[in-house]
Each structure stands twice: as structure tokens, then as C-alpha cells.
Short mmCIF file of C-alpha atoms and ligand atoms in Angstrom, two decimals:
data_model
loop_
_atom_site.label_atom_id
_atom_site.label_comp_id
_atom_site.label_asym_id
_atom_site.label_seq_id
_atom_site.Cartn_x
_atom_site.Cartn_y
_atom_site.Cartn_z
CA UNK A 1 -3.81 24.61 -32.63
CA UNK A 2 -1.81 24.90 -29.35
CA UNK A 3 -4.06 22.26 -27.84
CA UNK A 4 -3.37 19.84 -30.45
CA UNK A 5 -0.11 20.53 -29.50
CA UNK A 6 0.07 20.23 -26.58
CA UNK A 7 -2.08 16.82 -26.65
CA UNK A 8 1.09 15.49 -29.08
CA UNK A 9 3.37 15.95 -26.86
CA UNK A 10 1.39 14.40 -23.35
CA UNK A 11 1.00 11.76 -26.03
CA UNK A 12 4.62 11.28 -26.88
CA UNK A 13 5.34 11.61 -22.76
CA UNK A 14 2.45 8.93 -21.78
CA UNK A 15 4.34 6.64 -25.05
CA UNK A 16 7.55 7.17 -23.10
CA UNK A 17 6.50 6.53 -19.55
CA UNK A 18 5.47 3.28 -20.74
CA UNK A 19 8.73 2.36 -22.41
CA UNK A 20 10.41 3.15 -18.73
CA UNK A 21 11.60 6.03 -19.39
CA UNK A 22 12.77 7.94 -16.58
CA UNK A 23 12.56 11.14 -17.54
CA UNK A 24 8.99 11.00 -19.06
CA UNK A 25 7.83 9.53 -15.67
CA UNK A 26 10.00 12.87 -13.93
CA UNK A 27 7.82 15.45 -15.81
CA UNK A 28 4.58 13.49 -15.37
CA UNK A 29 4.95 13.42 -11.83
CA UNK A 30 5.94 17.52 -12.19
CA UNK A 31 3.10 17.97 -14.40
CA UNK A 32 0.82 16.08 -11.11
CA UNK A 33 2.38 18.10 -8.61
CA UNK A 34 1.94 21.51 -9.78
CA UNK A 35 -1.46 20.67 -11.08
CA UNK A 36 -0.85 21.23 -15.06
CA UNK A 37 -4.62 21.28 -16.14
CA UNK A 38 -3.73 18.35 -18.00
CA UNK A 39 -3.09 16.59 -14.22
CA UNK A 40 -6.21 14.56 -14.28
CA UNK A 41 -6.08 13.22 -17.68
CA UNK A 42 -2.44 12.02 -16.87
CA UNK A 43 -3.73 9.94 -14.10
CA UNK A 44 -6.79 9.18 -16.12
CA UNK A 45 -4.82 7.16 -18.71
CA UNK A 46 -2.52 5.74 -16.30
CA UNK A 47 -4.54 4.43 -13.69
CA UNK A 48 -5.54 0.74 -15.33
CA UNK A 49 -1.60 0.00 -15.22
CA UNK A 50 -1.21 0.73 -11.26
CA UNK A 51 -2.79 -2.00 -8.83
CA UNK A 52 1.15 -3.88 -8.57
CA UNK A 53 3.05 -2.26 -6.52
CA UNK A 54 3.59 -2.81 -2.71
CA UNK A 55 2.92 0.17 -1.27
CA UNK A 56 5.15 0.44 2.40
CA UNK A 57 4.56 3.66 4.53
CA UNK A 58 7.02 4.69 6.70
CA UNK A 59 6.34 7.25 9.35
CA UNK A 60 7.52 8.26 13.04
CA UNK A 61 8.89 11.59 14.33
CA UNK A 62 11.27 13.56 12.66
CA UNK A 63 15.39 12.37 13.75
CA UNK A 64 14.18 9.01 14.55
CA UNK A 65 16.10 7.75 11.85
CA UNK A 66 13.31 6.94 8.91
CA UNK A 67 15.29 8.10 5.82
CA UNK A 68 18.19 6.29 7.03
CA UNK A 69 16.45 3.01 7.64
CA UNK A 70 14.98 3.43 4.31
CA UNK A 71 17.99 3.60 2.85
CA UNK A 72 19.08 0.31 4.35
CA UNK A 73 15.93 -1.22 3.15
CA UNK A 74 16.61 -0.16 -0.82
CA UNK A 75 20.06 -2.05 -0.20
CA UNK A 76 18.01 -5.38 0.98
CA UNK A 77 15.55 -4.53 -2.03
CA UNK A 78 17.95 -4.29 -4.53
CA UNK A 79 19.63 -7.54 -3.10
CA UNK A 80 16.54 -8.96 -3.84
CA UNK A 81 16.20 -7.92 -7.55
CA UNK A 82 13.41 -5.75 -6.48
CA UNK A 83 12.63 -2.25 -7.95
CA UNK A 84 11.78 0.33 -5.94
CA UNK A 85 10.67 3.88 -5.76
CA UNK A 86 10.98 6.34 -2.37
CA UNK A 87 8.45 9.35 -1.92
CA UNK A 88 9.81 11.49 1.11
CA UNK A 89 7.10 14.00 1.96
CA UNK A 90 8.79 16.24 4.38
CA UNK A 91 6.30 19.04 5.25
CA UNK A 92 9.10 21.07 6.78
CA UNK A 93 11.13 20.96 3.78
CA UNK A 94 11.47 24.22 1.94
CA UNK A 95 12.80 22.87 -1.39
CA UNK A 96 10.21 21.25 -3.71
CA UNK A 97 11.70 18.38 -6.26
CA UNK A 98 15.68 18.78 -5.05
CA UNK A 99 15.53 17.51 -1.39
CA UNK A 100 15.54 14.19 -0.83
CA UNK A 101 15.41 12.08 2.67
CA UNK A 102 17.07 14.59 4.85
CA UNK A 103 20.50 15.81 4.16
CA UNK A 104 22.14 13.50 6.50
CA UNK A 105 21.59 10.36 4.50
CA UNK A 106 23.70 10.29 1.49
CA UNK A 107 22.42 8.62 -1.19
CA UNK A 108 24.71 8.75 -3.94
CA UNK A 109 25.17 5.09 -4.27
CA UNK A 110 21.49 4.52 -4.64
CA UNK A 111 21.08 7.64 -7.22
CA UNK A 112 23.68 5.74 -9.48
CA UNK A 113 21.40 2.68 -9.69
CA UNK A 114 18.44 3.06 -12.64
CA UNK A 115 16.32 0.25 -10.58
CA UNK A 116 15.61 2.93 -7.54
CA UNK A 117 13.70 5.70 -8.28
CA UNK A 118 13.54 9.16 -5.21
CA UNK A 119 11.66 12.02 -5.25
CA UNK A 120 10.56 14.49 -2.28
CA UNK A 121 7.52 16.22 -2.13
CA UNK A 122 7.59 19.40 0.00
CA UNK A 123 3.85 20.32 1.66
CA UNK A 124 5.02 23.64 1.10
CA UNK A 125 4.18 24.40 -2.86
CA UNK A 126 2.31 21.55 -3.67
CA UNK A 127 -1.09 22.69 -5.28
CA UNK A 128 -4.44 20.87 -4.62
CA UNK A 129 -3.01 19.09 -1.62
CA UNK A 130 -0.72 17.62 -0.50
CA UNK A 131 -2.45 13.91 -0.10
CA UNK A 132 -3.95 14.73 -3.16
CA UNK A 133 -0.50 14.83 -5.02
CA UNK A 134 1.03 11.87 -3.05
CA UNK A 135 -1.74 10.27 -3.86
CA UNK A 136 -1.66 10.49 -7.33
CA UNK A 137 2.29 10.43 -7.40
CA UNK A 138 2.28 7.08 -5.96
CA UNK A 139 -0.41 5.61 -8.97
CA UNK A 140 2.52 6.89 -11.34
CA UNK A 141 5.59 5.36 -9.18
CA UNK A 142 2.62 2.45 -9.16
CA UNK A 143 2.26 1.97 -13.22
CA UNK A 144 5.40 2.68 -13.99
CA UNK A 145 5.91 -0.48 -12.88
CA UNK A 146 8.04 -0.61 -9.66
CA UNK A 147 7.81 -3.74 -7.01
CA UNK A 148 7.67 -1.64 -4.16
CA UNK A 149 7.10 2.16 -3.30
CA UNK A 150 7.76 3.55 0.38
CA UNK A 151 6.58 6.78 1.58
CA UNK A 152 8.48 8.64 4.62
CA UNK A 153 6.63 10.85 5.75
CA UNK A 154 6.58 12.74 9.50
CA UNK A 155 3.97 11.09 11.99
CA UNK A 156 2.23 14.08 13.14
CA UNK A 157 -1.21 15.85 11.73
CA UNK A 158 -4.08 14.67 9.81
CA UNK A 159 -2.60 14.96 6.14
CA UNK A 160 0.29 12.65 7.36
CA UNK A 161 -2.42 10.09 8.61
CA UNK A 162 -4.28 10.08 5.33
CA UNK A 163 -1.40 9.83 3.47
CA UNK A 164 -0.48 6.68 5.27
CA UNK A 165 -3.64 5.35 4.11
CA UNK A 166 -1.81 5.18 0.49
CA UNK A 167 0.61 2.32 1.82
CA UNK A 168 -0.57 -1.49 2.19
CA UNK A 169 1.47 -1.76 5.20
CA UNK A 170 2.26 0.97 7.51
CA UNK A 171 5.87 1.13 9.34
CA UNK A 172 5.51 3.27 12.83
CA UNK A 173 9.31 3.80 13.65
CA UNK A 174 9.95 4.93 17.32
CA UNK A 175 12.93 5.57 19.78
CA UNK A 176 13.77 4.65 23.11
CA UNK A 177 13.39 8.35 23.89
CA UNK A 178 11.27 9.12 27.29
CA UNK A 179 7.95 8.75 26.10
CA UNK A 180 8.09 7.70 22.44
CA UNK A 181 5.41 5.13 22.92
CA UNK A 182 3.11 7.29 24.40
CA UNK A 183 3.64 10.20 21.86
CA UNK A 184 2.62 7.19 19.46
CA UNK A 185 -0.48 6.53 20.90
CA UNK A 186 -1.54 10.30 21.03
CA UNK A 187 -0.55 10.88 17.35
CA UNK A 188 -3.16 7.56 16.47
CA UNK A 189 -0.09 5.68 15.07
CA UNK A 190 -1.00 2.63 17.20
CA UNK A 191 -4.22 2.40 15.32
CA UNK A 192 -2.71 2.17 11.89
CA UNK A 193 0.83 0.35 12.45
CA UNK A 194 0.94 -2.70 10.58
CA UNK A 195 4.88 -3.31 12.28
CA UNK A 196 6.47 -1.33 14.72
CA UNK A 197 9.75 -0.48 14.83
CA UNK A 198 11.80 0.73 17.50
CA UNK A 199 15.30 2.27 16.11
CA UNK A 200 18.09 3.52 17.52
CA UNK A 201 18.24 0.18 19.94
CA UNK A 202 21.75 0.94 20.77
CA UNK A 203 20.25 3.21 22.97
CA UNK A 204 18.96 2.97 26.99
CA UNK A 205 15.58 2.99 26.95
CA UNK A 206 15.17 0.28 23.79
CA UNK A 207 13.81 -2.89 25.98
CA UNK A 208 11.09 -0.65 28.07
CA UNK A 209 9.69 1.01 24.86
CA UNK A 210 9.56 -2.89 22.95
CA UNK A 211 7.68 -3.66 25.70
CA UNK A 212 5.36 -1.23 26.40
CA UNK A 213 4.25 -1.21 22.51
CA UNK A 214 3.64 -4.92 23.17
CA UNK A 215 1.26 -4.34 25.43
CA UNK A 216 -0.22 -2.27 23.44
CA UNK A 217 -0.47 -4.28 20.69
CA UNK A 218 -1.71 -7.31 23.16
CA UNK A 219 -4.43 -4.89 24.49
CA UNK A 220 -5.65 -3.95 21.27
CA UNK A 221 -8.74 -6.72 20.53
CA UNK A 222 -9.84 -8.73 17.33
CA UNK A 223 -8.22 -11.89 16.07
CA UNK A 224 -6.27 -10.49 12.42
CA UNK A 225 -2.81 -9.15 12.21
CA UNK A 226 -0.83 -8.40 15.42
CA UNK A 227 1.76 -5.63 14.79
CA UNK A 228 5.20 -7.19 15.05
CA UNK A 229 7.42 -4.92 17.29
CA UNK A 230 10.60 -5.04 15.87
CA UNK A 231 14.06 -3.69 17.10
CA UNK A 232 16.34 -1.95 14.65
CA UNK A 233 19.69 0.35 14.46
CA UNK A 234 19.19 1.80 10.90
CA UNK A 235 23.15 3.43 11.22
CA UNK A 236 24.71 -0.05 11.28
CA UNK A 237 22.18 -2.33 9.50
CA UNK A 238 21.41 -4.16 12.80
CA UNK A 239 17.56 -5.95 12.74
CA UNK A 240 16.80 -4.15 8.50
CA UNK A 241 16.89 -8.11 7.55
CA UNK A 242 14.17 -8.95 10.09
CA UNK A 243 12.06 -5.71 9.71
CA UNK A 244 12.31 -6.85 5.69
CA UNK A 245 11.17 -10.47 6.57
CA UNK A 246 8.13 -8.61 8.85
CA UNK A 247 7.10 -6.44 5.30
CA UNK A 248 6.79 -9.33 3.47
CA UNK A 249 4.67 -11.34 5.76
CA UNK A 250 2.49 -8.47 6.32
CA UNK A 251 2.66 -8.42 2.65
CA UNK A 252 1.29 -12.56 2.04
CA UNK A 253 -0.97 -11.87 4.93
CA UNK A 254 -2.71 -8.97 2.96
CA UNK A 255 -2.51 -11.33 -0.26
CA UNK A 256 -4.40 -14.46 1.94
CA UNK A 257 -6.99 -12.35 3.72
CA UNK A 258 -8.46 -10.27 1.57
CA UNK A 259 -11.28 -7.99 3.00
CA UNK A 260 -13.92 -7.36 0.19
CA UNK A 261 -15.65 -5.31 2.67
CA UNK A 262 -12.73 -3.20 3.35
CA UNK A 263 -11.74 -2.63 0.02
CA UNK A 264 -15.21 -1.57 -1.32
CA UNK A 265 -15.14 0.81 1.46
CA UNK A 266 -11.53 1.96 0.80
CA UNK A 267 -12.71 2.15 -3.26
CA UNK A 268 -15.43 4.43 -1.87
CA UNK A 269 -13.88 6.84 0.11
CA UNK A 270 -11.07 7.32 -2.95
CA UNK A 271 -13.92 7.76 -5.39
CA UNK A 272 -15.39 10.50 -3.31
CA UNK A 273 -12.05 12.41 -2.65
CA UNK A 274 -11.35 11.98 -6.29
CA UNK A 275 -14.77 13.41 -7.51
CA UNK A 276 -14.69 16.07 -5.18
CA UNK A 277 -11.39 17.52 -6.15
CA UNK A 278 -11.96 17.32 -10.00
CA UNK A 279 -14.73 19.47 -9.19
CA UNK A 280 -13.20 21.79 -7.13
CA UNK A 281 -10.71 21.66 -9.93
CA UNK A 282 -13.48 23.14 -12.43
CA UNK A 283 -15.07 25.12 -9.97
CA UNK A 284 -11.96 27.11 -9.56
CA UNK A 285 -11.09 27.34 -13.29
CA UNK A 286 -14.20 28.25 -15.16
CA UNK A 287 -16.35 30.52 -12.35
CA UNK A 288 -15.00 33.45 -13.32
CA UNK A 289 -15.81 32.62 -17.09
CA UNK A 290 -19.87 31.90 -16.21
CA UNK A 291 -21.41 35.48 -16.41
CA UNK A 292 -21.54 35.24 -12.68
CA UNK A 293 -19.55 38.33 -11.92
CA UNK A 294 -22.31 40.08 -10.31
CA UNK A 295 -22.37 37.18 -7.76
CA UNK A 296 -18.50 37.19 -7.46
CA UNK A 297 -18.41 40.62 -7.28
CA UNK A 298 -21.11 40.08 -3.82
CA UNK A 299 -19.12 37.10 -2.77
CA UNK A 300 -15.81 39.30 -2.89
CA UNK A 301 -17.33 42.11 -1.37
CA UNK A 302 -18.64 40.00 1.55
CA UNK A 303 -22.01 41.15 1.10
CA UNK A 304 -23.54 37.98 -0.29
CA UNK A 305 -23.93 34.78 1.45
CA UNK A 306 -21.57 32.34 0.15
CA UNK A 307 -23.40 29.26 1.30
CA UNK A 308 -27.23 30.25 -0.38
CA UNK A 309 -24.78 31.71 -3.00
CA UNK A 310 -23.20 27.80 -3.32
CA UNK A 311 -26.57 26.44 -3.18
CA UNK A 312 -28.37 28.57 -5.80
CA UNK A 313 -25.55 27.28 -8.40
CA UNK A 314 -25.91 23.91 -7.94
CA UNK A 315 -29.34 24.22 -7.95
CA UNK A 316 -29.12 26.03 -11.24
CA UNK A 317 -28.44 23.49 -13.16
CA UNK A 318 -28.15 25.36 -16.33
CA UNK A 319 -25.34 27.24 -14.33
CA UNK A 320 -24.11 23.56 -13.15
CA UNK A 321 -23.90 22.40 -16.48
CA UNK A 322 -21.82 25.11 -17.62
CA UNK A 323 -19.83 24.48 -14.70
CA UNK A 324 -19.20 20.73 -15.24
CA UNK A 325 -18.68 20.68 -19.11
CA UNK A 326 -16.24 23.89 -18.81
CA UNK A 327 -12.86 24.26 -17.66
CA UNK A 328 -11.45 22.98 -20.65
CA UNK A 329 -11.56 26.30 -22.49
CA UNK A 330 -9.75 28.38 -19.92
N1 LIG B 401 22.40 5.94 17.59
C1 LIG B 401 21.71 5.75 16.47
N2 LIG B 401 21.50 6.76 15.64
C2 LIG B 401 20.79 6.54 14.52
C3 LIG B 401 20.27 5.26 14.20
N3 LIG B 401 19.58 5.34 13.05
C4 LIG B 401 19.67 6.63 12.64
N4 LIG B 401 20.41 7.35 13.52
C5 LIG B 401 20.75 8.77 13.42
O1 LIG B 401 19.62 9.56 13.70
C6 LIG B 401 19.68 10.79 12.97
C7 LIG B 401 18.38 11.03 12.23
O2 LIG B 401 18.27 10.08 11.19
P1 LIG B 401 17.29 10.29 9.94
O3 LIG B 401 17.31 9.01 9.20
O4 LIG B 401 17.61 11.51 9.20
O5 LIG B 401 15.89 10.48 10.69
P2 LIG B 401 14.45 10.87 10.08
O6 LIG B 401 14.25 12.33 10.36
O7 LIG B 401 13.47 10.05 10.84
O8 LIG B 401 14.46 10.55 8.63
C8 LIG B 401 20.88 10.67 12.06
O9 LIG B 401 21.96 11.37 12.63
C9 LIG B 401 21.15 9.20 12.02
O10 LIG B 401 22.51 8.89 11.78
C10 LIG B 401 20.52 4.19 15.12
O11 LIG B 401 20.12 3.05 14.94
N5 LIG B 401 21.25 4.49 16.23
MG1 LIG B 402 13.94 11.75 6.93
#
């Protein structure tokens, strides 16, 4: 009774997600990021509407000005008739849902506009992971049906890497701080900049840091894209029309040379991350539920090993079975 219920009213929310509303795309996203058990059936029925949307990654350390060149970037967007939706992950962030792009940028002119859609995404909080959830966020920004999505997220750590494997074309914004470049290179930003951007140009420093990405860029072998390395000053709107004009031709170039290879491989790679944590999913929810509380109880305990303990259930495939069909009832 409840769960007909409750499968009325994801109905009624999916019905109004695809009529653009707002609100029902708020609580699906919600419903994603705190893992709702009805998470994966969300994304599920939305997934054949994503596949539109260009996906831009922004990334770089944290003050070198990201959230506010994004904000100059919805300006040129919206100039350009183009919707647009902003995830900030900020993993030091302690809010979850309310903070949005760092409290220095004010927003308020872009909140008033219905075409631009913002929403943060603290590390802290999110359940499942947090590339998991921006993951999945982004194929609901996706089939809602905005033109363009950027992520911001801090260019440090593995999750922030994998998230920037989300975006079609990856931004790698740096300063002419001593040593920006080279903190680039150890983070593995060179590897997956699409552009580069160096902001704050108003600053000493700008022309030695332009050039010594160059090089890198000139060093870096094969005959495809060459990272354009772009200079910007994101507080006065200097060099956002430029670093636009460099999105879109990365964007064309994508269209022209598509890499069948590298797609199947990038189709792969999301299958197994997407298989894996719908099973870890229903691992979690239905093991206590599979008259295996002798086994948990050795598990807790520390007296059992967990690894022939792991291998014994799959290879109990009556236990499997139970494990794969269940997590429904709980
Ligand atoms: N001098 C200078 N400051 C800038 C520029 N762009 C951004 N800033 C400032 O840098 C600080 C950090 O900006 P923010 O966008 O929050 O950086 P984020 O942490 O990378 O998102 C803010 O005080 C901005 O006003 C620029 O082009 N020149
Ligand atoms: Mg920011």
C-alpha cells in the first residue's frame, strides 16, 4: 500500500521533471544525493533523455577565481540564448544543498533568471560517493534538458579527477602564483586539460606561467587537440569572450572527431562503476535480511575471514540470488 504510494508520487515527480519543472528536478536530484532507495530507478527512467548537454568541467585550486569566472561565463551563455546548469562540488564545504560557488561570488542576478539552474554538492554528506552522485546529478541537469552544464570542482585528489571525467571538455584554471604550473603538472591536470586558463592576469607572474604551460602543451606528443592556453581576469570580464570561443571549438572538435574507440571504452568503464555500486547498493540493504547472522555475527566479531567469507556468498549462488533479487523488500 505505501509502495504504491510512494510509486504515484515518483510518478507524478518523473511527469513533472519532464514538463521543466524546477522543483520536481530539485527533489530528484535530493532524492539522488541522499540515496532514496528509489535513487537508481530515478536515473533508470531518465537516462534515454540525457546524451545533449555539453558537459564543461572547471577545476584549478581553490581562490584561483573558478566560481567567479563561471559566473562570467553564465552571463556570455545567457547572451547566447543558452541554458545552463552549474554543479559546484566543494569538498571543503560544510553545508550540503545551500552553498553555492563560494560566498564571495554573488549570484543574485543569475538566481532571478529561470534559464540557469545552481546547485552545490558538499563531499561531506553525500552517500554512495561523491562521483557517484555528481555523476548521476549531471544525467538529471543532462535530461532535463539544459545546453550546457559546468562542474567547479577543486583540482586536487582522485575523486576530483574522476569527476572531471563527467565533462566533455575540461577547463584547468591557474594563477600566476610561484609555481602554479608546476603544482598543475603534479596534480595530473596537464593530462586532462582540454584549455588552460591562466586567471588573475592582472597579476606579475601572468606571461611566465602562459608560457611555461605552452611548453608543456608543445612537449606533450600526438597530433589531436592542443590545449589552448588562454589568459583571463574573471573580476573584470577581461579574455571570458575568448575562453567562450575556445569551449566551443573544443566543443565542434569533439563533434568532428569522434573516437569510437574511446567512447566504447568510456561506455565500459561507466557500465562497470554503475554495476558495481547497484550491487553494493543491495549488498548493503538486504545482508542483514539473508539468515546470515551467524556469519555477520563472525564478520563483526573479527573472527571470520571476510574475504573467504565474500567468496563463499558469491559462490553460493542460492545465497547470491537472494542477494540480487532482494533489497526491494527492506
Ligand atoms: N586580481 C584578480 N582577482 C581575481 C580575479 N578573478 C577572481 N579574483 C578574486 O579571487 C578570489 C577567489 O575567487 P573565487 O572565484 O572564489 O575562486 P575559486 O575558489 O577558484 O572559486 C576572489 O576574491 C575573486 O574576486 C582576477 O582576474 N584578478
Ligand atoms: Mg569556487
Amino acid at each position: 500500500m505505501h509502495r504504491m504510494q510512494a510509486e504515484d508520487r515518483l510518478e507524478q515527480l518523473l511527469k513533472s521533471f519532464t514538463n521543466h519543472d524546477r522543483s520536481a528536478l530539485a527533489r530528484l536530484i535530493t532524492r539522488v544525493e541522499n540515496r532514496s532507495p528509489d535513487a537508481s530507478a530515478i536515473i533508470e527512467r531518465i537516462y534515454p533523455m540525457a546524451g545533449h548537454a555539453h558537459v564543461v568541467g572547471i577545476t584549478g585550486a581553490p581562490g584561483a577565481g573558478k566560481s567567479t569566472l563561471v559566473n562570467r561565463l553564465i552571463a556570455e551563455y545567457r547572451a547566447a540564448g543558452k541554458t545552463i546548469a552549474i554543479l559546484a562540488i566543494d569538498p571543503s564545504s560544510p553545508f550540503s544543498g545551500g552553498a553555492v560557488l563560494g560566498d564571495r561570488v554573488r549570484m543574485t542576478d543569475h538566481y532571478k533568471d529561470s534559464q540557469v539552474y545552481i546547485r552545490s554538492l558538499a563531499s561531506r554528506g553525500s552517500h554512495g560517493g561523491l562521483s557517484r552522485a555528481a555523476r548521476e546529478i549531471v544525467k538529471l541537469l543532462d535530461a532535463f534538458g539544459h545546453d550546457v552544464i559546468i562542474i567547479e570542482t577543486v583540482g586536487v585528489g582522485q575523486t576530483e579527477l574522476s569527476i572531471m571525467d563527467l565533462a566533455d571538455t575540461t577547463v584547468v584554471v591557474t594563477v600566476p602564483e610561484g609555481g602554479d604550473s608546476v603544482q598543475v603538472m603534479k596534480a595530473g591536470l596537464n593530462e586532462i586539460a582540454d584549455i588552460f586558463v591562466v586567471n588573475k592576469a592582472d597579476r606579475e607572474g601572468a606571461d611566465r606561467v602562459k608560457a611555461e604551460l605552452q611548453l608543456n602543451v608543445h612537449l606533450r606528443s600526438g597530433n589531436g587537440w592542443r590545449p589552448p592556453v588562454l589568459m583571463t581576469q574573471a573580476a573584470s570580464g577581461e579574455g571570458i569572450a575568448p575562453l567562450l570561443a575556445a569551449i566551443e571549438r573544443h566543443r565542434s572538435y569533439l563533434a568532428e572527431h569522434v573516437d569510437e574507440a574511446h567512447e566504447a571504452e568510456r561506455r565500459r568503464r561507466e557500465f562497470i562503476e554503475i554495476f558495481s555500486a547497484e550491487l553494493e547498493d543491495r549488498a548493503r540493504r538486504s545482508l542483514n535480511g539473508l539468515g546470515r547472522a551467524r556469519m555477520l555475527t563472525g564478520i563483526s566479531a573479527g573472527t571470520s575471514n571476510p574475504y573467504r567469507e565474500a567468496r563463499r556468498m558469491i559462490e553460493d549462488m542460492e545465497a547470491l540470488r537472494a542477494l540480487l533479487a532482494d533489497g526491494r523488500e527492506n
